mmCIF file of C-alpha atoms in Angstrom:
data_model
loop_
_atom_site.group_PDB
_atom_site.id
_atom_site.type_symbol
_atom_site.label_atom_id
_atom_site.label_comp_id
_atom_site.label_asym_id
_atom_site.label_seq_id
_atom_site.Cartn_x
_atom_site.Cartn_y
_atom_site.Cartn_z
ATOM 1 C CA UNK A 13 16.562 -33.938 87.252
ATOM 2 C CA UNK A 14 12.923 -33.171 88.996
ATOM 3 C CA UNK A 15 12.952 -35.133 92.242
ATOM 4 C CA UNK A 16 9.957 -35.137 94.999
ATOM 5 C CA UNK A 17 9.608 -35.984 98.274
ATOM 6 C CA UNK A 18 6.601 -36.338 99.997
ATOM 7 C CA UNK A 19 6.303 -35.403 103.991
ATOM 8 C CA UNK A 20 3.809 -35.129 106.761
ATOM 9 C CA UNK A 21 2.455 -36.644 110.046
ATOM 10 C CA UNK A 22 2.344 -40.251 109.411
ATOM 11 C CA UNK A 23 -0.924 -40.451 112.196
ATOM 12 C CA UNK A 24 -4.298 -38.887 111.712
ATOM 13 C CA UNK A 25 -7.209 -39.290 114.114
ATOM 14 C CA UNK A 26 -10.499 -39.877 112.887
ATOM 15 C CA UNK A 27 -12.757 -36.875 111.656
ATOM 16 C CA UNK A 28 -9.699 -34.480 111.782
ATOM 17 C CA UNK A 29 -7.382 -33.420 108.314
ATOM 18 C CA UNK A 30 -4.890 -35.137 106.549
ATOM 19 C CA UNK A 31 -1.903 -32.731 105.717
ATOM 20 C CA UNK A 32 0.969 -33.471 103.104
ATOM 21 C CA UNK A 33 3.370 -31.502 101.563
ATOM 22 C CA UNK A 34 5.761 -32.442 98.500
ATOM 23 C CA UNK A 35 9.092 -30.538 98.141
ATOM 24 C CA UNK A 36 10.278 -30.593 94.274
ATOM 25 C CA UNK A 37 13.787 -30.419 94.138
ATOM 26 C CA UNK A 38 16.003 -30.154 90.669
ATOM 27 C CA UNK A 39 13.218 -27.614 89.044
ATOM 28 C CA UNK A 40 11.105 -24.921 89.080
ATOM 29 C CA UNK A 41 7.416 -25.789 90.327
ATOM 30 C CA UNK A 42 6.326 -22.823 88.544
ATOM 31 C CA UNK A 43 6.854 -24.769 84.980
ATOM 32 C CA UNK A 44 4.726 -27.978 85.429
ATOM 33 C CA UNK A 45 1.725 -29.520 86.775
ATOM 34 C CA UNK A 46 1.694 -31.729 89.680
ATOM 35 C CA UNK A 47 -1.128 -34.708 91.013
ATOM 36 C CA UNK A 48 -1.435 -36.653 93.964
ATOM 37 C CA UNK A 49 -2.004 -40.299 93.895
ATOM 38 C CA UNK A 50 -2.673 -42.977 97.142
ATOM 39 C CA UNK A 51 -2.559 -46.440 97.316
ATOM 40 C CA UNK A 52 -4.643 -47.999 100.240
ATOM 41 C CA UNK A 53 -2.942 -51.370 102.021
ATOM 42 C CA UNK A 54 -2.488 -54.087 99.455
ATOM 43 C CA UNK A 55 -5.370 -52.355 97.000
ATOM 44 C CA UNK A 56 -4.962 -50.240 93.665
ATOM 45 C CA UNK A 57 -3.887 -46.676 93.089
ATOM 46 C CA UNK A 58 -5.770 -43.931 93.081
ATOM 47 C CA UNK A 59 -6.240 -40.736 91.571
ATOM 48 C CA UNK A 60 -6.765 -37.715 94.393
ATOM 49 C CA UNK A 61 -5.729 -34.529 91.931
ATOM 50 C CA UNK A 62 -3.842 -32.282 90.297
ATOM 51 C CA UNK A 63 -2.563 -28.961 90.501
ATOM 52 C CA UNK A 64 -1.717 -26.800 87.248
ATOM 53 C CA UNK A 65 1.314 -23.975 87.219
ATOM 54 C CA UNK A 66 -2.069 -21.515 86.845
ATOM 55 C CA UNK A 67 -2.841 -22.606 90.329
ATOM 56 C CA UNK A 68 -6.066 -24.221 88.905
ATOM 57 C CA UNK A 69 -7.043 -27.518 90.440
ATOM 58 C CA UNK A 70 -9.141 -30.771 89.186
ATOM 59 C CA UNK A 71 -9.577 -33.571 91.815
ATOM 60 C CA UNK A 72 -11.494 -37.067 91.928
ATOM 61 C CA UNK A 73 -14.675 -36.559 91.803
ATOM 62 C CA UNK A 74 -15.382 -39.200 94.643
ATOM 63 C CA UNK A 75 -13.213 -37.142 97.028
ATOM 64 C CA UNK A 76 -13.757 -33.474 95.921
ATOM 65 C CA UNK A 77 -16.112 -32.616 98.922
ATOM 66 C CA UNK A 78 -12.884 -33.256 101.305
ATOM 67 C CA UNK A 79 -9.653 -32.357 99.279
ATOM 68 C CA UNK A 80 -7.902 -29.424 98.448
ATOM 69 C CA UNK A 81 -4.693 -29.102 96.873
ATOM 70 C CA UNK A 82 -2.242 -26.007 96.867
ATOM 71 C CA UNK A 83 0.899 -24.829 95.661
ATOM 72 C CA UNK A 84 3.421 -22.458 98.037
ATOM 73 C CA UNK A 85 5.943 -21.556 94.632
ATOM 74 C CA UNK A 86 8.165 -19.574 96.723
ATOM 75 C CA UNK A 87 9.040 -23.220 99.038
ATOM 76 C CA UNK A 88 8.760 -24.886 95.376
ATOM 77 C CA UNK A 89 6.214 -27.091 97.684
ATOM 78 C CA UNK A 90 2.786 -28.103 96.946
ATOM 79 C CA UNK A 91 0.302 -30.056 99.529
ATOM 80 C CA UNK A 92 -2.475 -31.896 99.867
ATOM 81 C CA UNK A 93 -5.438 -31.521 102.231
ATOM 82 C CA UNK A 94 -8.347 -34.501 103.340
ATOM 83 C CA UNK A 95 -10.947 -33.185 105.526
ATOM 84 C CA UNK A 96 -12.924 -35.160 108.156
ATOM 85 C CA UNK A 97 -10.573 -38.243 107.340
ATOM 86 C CA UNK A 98 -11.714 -42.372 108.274
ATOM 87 C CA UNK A 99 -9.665 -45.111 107.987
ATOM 88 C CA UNK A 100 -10.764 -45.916 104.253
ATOM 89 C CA UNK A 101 -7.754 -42.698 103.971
ATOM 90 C CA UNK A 102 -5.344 -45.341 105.084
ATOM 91 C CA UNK A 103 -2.902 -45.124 102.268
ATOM 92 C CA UNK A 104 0.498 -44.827 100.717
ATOM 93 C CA UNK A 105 0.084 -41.122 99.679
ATOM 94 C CA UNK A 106 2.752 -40.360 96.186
ATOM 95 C CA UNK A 107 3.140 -36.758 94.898
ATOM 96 C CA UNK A 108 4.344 -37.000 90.709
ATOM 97 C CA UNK A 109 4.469 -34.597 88.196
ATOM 98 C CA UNK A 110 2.128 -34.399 85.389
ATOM 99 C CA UNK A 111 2.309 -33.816 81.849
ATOM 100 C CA UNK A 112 -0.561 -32.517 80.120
ATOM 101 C CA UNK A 113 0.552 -32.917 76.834
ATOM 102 C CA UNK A 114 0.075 -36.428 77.145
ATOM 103 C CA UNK A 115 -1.796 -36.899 80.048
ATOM 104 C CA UNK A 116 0.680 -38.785 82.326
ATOM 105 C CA UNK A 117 2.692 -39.338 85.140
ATOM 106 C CA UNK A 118 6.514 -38.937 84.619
ATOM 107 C CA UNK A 119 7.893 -38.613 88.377
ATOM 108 C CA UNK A 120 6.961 -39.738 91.656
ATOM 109 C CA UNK A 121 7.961 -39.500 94.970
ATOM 110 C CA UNK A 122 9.040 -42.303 97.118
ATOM 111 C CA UNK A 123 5.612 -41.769 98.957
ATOM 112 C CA UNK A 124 4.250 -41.825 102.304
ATOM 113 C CA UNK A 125 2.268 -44.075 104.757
ATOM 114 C CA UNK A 126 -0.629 -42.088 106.501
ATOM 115 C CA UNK A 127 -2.833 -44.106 108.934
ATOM 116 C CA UNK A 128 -5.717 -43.006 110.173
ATOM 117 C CA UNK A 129 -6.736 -44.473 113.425
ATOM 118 C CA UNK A 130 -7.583 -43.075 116.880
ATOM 119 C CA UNK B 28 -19.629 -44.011 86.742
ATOM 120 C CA UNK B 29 -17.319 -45.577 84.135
ATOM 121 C CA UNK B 30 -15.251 -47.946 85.367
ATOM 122 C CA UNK B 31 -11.446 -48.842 84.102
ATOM 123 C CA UNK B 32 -11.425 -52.265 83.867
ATOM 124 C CA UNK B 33 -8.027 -54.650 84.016
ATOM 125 C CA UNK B 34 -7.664 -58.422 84.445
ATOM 126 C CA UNK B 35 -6.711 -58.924 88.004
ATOM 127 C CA UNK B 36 -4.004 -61.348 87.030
ATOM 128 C CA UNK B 37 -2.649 -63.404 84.554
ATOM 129 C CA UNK B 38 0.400 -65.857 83.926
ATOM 130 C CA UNK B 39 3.183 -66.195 81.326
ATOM 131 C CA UNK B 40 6.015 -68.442 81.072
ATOM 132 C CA UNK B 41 9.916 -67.213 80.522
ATOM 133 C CA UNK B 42 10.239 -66.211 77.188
ATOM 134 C CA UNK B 43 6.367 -65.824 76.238
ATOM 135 C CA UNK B 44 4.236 -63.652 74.484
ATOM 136 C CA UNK B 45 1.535 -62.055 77.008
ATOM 137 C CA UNK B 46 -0.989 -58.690 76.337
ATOM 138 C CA UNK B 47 -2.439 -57.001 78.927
ATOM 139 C CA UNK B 48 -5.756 -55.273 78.617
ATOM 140 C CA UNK B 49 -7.097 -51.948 79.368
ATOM 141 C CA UNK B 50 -11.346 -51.160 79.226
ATOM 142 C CA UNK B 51 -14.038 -49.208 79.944
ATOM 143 C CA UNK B 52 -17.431 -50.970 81.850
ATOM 144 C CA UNK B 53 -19.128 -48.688 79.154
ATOM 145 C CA UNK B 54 -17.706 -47.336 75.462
ATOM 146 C CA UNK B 55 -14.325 -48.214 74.087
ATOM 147 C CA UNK B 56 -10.672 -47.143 74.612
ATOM 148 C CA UNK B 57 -8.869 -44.717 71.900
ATOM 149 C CA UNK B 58 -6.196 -43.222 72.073
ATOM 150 C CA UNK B 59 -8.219 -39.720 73.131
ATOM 151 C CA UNK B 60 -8.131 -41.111 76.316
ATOM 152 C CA UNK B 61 -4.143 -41.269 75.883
ATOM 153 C CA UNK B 62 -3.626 -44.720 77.744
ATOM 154 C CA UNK B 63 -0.747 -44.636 80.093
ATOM 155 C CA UNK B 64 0.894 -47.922 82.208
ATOM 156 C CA UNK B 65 2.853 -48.075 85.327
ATOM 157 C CA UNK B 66 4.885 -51.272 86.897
ATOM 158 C CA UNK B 67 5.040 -51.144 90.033
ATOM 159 C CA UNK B 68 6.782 -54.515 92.015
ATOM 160 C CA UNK B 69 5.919 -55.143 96.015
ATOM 161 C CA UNK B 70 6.926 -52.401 98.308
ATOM 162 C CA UNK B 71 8.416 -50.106 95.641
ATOM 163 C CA UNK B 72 7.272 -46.457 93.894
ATOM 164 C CA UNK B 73 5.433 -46.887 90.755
ATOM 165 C CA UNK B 74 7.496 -46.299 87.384
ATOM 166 C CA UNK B 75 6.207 -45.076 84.463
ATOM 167 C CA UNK B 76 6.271 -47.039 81.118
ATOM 168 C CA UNK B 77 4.054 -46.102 78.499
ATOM 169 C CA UNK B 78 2.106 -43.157 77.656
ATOM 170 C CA UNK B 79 0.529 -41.790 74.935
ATOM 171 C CA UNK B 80 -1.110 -45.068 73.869
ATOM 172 C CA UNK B 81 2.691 -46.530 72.924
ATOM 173 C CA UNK B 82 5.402 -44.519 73.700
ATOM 174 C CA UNK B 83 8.112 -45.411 76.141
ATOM 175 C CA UNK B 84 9.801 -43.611 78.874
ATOM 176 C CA UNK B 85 13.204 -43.734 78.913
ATOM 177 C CA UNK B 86 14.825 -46.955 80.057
ATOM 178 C CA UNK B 87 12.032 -49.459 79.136
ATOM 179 C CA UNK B 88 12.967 -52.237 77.485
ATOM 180 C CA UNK B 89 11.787 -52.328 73.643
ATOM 181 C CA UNK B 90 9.803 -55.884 74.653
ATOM 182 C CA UNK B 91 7.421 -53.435 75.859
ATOM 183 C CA UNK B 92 5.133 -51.974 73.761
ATOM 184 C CA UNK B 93 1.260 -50.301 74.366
ATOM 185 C CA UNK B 94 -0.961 -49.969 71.679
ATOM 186 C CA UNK B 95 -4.787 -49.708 70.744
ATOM 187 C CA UNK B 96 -6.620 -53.220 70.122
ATOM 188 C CA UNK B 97 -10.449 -53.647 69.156
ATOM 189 C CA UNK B 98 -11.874 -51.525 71.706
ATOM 190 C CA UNK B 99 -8.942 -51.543 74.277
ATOM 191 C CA UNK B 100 -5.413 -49.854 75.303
ATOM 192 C CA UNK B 101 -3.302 -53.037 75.482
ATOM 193 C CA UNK B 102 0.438 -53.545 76.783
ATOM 194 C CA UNK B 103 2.066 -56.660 75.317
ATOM 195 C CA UNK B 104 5.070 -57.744 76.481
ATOM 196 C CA UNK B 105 7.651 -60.132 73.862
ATOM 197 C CA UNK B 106 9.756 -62.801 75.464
ATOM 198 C CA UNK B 107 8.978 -61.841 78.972
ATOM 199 C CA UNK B 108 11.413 -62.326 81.833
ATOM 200 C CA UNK B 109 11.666 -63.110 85.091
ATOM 201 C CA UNK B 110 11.743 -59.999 86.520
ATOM 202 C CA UNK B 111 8.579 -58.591 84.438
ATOM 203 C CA UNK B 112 6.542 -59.905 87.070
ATOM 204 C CA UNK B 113 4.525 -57.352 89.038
ATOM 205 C CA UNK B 114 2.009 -55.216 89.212
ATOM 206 C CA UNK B 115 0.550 -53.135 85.941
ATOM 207 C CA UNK B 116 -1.968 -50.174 86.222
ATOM 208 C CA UNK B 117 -3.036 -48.440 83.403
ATOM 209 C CA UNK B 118 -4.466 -44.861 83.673
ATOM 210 C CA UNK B 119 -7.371 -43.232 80.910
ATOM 211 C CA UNK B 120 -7.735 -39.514 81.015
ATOM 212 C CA UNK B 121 -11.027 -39.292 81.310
ATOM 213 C CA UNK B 122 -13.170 -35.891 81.885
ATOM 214 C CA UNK B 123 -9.931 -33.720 82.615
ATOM 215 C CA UNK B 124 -8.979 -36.051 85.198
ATOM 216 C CA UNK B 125 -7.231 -39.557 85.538
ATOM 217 C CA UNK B 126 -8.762 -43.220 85.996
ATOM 218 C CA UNK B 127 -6.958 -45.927 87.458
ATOM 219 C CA UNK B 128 -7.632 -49.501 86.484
ATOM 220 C CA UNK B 129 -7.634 -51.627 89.110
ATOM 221 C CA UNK B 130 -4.632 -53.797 88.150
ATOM 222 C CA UNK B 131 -3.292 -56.698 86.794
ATOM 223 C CA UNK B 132 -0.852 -59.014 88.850
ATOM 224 C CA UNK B 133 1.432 -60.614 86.297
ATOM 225 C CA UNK B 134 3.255 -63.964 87.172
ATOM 226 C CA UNK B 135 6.334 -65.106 85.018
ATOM 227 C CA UNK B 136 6.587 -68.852 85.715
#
């Protein structure tokens, strides 16, 4: 059974990057898709990207100026990037596998809390 | 920009009948835009429990059930319980990405 764990500095300082990375353990990265998802403090979720097993990417359009996602298959780890972060990236950050056959999220992480403050 | 749009919260009572709602600020829902819902209680991971307009995942209870109504998704749930309250998001796949609603906060009182 797929299982993800996010990790990553749990600080960021203003105007610098945001760096996650999510290990997938029970499966082969190479055979899915994978998306990113945050969750500000006591707000909604939101959609950051996703990452295809082509190595093709499709992110939010309100963030795609600052975010890249990647995919290291050899770890079977994939990360995100946020450039020039504020505190509006103060989130819960969840990695979760996608399914594009339907369009959906099957598994998530447990997530992590990033704050960004000086 | 289209906006997903949810109720931000609504009430049932033990044992009720209640349908959540799931629109767009322009157009209508079908299920092209394969409507998917996550529960997700305080403090915990999200969990997957319908996609596809009205399948499933594995473990949800069979009071839950998605479907397509006028010009929404919807997620009804029969003879709710206690522990059905929390948080619902649905998702629309929308332009080859996703769209989060903003939420409904469901109380079972």
């Amino acid at each position: 059974q797929v299982q993800l764990q996010e990790s990553g500095p749990g600080l960021v300082k203003p105007s610098e990057t945001l760096s996650l990375t999510c290990t997938v353990s029970g499966g082969s990265i190479s055979r899915y898709h994978w998306s990113w998802i945050r969750q500000p403090p006591g707000k909604g979720l939101e959609w950051i990207g996703n990452i295809y097993y082509s190595g093709s990417t499709k992110y939010n359009p309100a963030l795609k100026s600052r975010v890249i996602i990647s995919v290291d298959t050899s770890k079977n780890q994939y990360s995100l990037k946020v450039n020039s972060v504020s505190p509006a990236d103060t989130a819960i950050y969840y990695c979760t596998r996608w399914f594009d056959h339907y369009y959906y999220m099957d598994v998530w992480g447990k997530g992590t809390t990033v704050t960004v403050s000086s | 920009q289209t906006v997903v749009t949810q109720e931000p919260s609504f009430s049932v009572s033990p044992g009720g009948t209640v349908t959540l709602t799931c629109g767009l600020s322009s157009g209508s829902v079908s299920s092209g835009y394969y409507p998917s819902w996550y529960q997700q209680t305080p403090g915990q991971t999200p969990r997957t429990f319908i996609y596809n307009t009205n399948t499933r995942s594995s473990g949800v209870p069979d009071r839950f059930s998605g479907s397509i109504l006028g010009n929404k998704a919807a997620l009804t749930i029969t003879g709710a319980q206690a522990d059905d309250g929390s948080d619902y998001y649905c998702v629309l796949y929308m332009g080859g990405g996703m769209v989060f609603g903003g939420g409904t906060k469901l109380t079972v009182l």
